[in-house]
Amino acid sequence: MKKVAIIMGSDSDLPIVEKAVGILKSFEVPYEVHIYSAHRTPEEAREFSKKARENGFGCIIAAAGMAAHLAGAIAANTTLPVIGIPCKSSCLDGMDALLSTVMMPSGIPVATVAINGGANAALLAIEILAVYDTDLADKLQAKRAADTAAVLEKDRILKI
Ligand code: RP5
């Protein structure tokens, strides 16, 4: 199975990344996590992205806050699908990162999830890998069914 890479711009993004890691673990999808910044370690971010396909990755998740150009910078150096997680920082409630990540000019796409959307980033990465992996697709379907059952149980016991 292809691996998922999770790159975060700073260790301060770790609480968001941990949500994605938890999902990948629960699906037994192999992954690597690294701290590479588009502005503090641009060469390392570039090198990782350029070699990601030959190193066995099928998808890259990039988590960053503030002027969050990490996902776009990674996407510029690979044709693997890149999923951006805009991280909420101390000011602007994450709108800065959201717009920086989602508003990619034509030609270099970044699939952007919600602000702090670590779980959905991992689920989208798994959906990408599952296009040609029926076992993984079955696991996704089972999770959907479990989520549905959980909501229906909450409805059943709701007393208000
Ligand atoms: C971004 O700047 C990082 O992704 C992080 O979200 C934000 C703040 O970084 P630190 O100053 O906490 O290292 O590059």
Coordinates of C-alpha atoms and ligand atoms in Angstrom, one line a residue:
M1 CA 0.0 0.0 0.0
K2 CA 1.2 3.5 -0.7
K3 CA 2.2 5.7 2.3
V4 CA 0.6 9.0 3.4
A5 CA 3.0 11.8 4.2
I6 CA 2.0 14.4 6.8
I7 CA 4.1 17.5 6.7
M8 CA 3.6 20.3 9.3
G9 CA 5.1 23.7 9.2
S10 CA 5.9 23.7 12.9
D11 CA 5.6 21.5 15.9
S12 CA 2.9 23.9 17.1
D13 CA 0.7 22.3 14.5
L14 CA 1.0 18.9 16.1
P15 CA -2.4 18.9 17.9
I16 CA -4.1 19.1 14.5
V17 CA -1.8 16.6 12.9
E18 CA -2.5 14.1 15.7
K19 CA -6.1 13.9 14.6
A20 CA -5.0 12.8 11.2
V21 CA -2.5 10.3 12.6
G22 CA -5.2 8.8 14.7
I23 CA -7.4 8.2 11.6
L24 CA -4.6 6.7 9.6
K25 CA -3.6 4.4 12.4
S26 CA -7.2 3.2 12.8
F27 CA -7.2 2.3 9.1
E28 CA -3.8 0.7 9.3
V29 CA -2.5 3.0 6.6
P30 CA 1.3 3.5 6.6
Y31 CA 2.4 7.1 7.1
E32 CA 5.3 9.3 8.0
V33 CA 5.2 12.7 9.8
H34 CA 7.8 15.4 9.3
I35 CA 8.3 19.1 10.2
Y36 CA 9.3 21.0 7.1
S37 CA 8.5 24.6 6.7
A38 CA 8.0 26.4 3.4
H39 CA 10.0 29.4 4.8
R40 CA 12.2 28.0 7.6
T41 CA 13.4 24.8 5.8
P42 CA 12.4 25.4 2.2
E43 CA 15.1 23.1 0.7
E44 CA 14.0 20.2 2.9
A45 CA 10.4 20.7 2.0
R46 CA 11.3 20.8 -1.7
E47 CA 13.5 17.8 -1.6
F48 CA 10.9 15.7 0.3
S49 CA 8.2 16.7 -2.2
K50 CA 10.3 16.0 -5.3
K51 CA 11.2 12.5 -4.1
A52 CA 7.8 11.6 -2.4
R53 CA 6.5 9.5 -5.3
E54 CA 9.6 7.5 -5.8
N55 CA 9.8 7.0 -2.0
G56 CA 6.4 5.2 -2.0
F57 CA 4.0 7.9 -1.0
G58 CA 0.5 8.2 -2.6
C59 CA -0.7 11.4 -1.1
I60 CA 0.7 14.3 1.0
I61 CA -1.1 16.2 3.7
A62 CA 0.3 19.6 4.6
A63 CA -0.7 21.4 7.8
A64 CA 0.3 25.0 8.3
G65 CA -1.0 28.2 9.9
M66 CA -0.8 31.9 9.4
A67 CA 0.6 32.8 5.8
A68 CA 0.2 29.1 5.1
H69 CA 2.1 28.5 1.8
L70 CA 3.3 25.0 2.8
A71 CA 0.7 23.0 0.9
G72 CA 1.2 25.1 -2.3
A73 CA 5.0 24.9 -2.1
I74 CA 4.8 21.1 -1.7
A75 CA 2.3 20.8 -4.5
A76 CA 4.6 22.8 -6.8
N77 CA 7.2 20.1 -6.5
T78 CA 5.1 16.9 -6.9
T79 CA 2.2 15.6 -9.0
L80 CA 1.0 13.6 -6.1
P81 CA -2.3 14.8 -4.7
V82 CA -1.8 17.4 -1.9
I83 CA -4.3 18.0 0.9
G84 CA -3.9 21.2 2.8
I85 CA -5.0 21.7 6.4
P86 CA -5.3 25.4 7.4
C87 CA -4.3 25.6 11.0
K88 CA -5.9 28.2 13.3
S89 CA -3.2 30.4 14.9
S90 CA -3.5 33.0 17.6
C91 CA -5.0 35.7 15.4
L92 CA -7.6 35.9 12.5
D93 CA -9.1 32.6 13.7
G94 CA -7.4 30.6 10.9
M95 CA -8.9 32.6 8.0
D96 CA -5.4 33.7 7.1
A97 CA -4.3 30.0 6.7
L98 CA -7.6 29.0 5.0
L99 CA -7.3 31.6 2.3
S100 CA -3.6 31.0 1.8
T101 CA -4.1 27.3 1.4
V102 CA -7.3 27.2 -0.6
M103 CA -6.8 30.1 -3.1
M104 CA -4.2 28.3 -5.3
P105 CA -3.8 29.8 -8.8
S106 CA -4.7 27.5 -11.7
G107 CA -2.3 24.7 -12.5
I108 CA -1.2 23.6 -9.0
P109 CA -4.2 22.3 -7.1
V110 CA -4.4 21.9 -3.3
A111 CA -7.4 20.0 -1.9
T112 CA -8.2 22.1 1.2
V113 CA -10.1 20.8 4.2
A114 CA -11.7 22.9 7.0
I115 CA -9.7 25.0 9.4
N116 CA -8.1 22.4 11.8
G117 CA -9.6 19.6 9.7
G118 CA -7.1 17.0 10.6
A119 CA -9.6 14.1 10.6
N120 CA -11.1 14.9 7.2
A121 CA -7.6 15.4 5.7
A122 CA -6.7 11.8 6.7
L123 CA -10.1 10.5 5.5
L124 CA -9.6 12.2 2.1
A125 CA -6.1 10.8 1.8
I126 CA -7.5 7.3 2.5
E127 CA -10.2 7.8 -0.1
I128 CA -7.5 8.6 -2.6
L129 CA -5.6 5.5 -1.8
A130 CA -8.8 3.5 -1.8
V131 CA -9.6 4.3 -5.5
Y132 CA -7.6 1.2 -6.4
D133 CA -7.8 -0.7 -3.1
T134 CA -11.1 -2.5 -2.4
D135 CA -10.1 -3.6 1.1
L136 CA -9.5 0.0 2.1
A137 CA -12.8 1.1 0.4
D138 CA -14.6 -1.6 2.4
K139 CA -13.1 -0.1 5.6
L140 CA -14.3 3.4 4.7
Q141 CA -17.8 2.0 4.1
A142 CA -17.7 0.3 7.5
K143 CA -16.7 3.5 9.2
R144 CA -19.5 5.4 7.5
A145 CA -22.0 2.7 8.7
A146 CA -20.5 2.9 12.3
D147 CA -20.8 6.7 12.3
T148 CA -24.4 6.4 11.1
A149 CA -25.3 3.9 13.8
A150 CA -23.7 6.1 16.5
V151 CA -25.8 9.1 15.5
L152 CA -29.0 7.0 15.4
E153 CA -28.2 5.7 18.9
K154 CA -27.7 9.3 20.2
D155 CA -31.1 10.1 18.7
R156 CA -32.7 7.0 20.3
I157 CA -31.5 7.9 23.8
L158 CA -32.0 11.7 23.5
K159 CA -34.2 13.0 26.3
I160 CA -34.9 16.8 26.2
Ligands
RP5_1 C1 3.4 28.3 10.3 O1 3.4 29.3 11.2 C2 3.3 27.0 11.1 O2 2.6 26.0 10.3 C3 2.5 27.4 12.3 O3 1.1 27.1 12.1 C4 2.7 28.9 12.3 C5 3.4 29.3 13.6 O4 4.6 28.6 13.8 P1 5.4 28.7 15.2 O5 5.8 30.1 15.3 O6 4.4 28.2 16.2 O7 6.5 27.7 15.0 O8 4.6 28.3 9.6

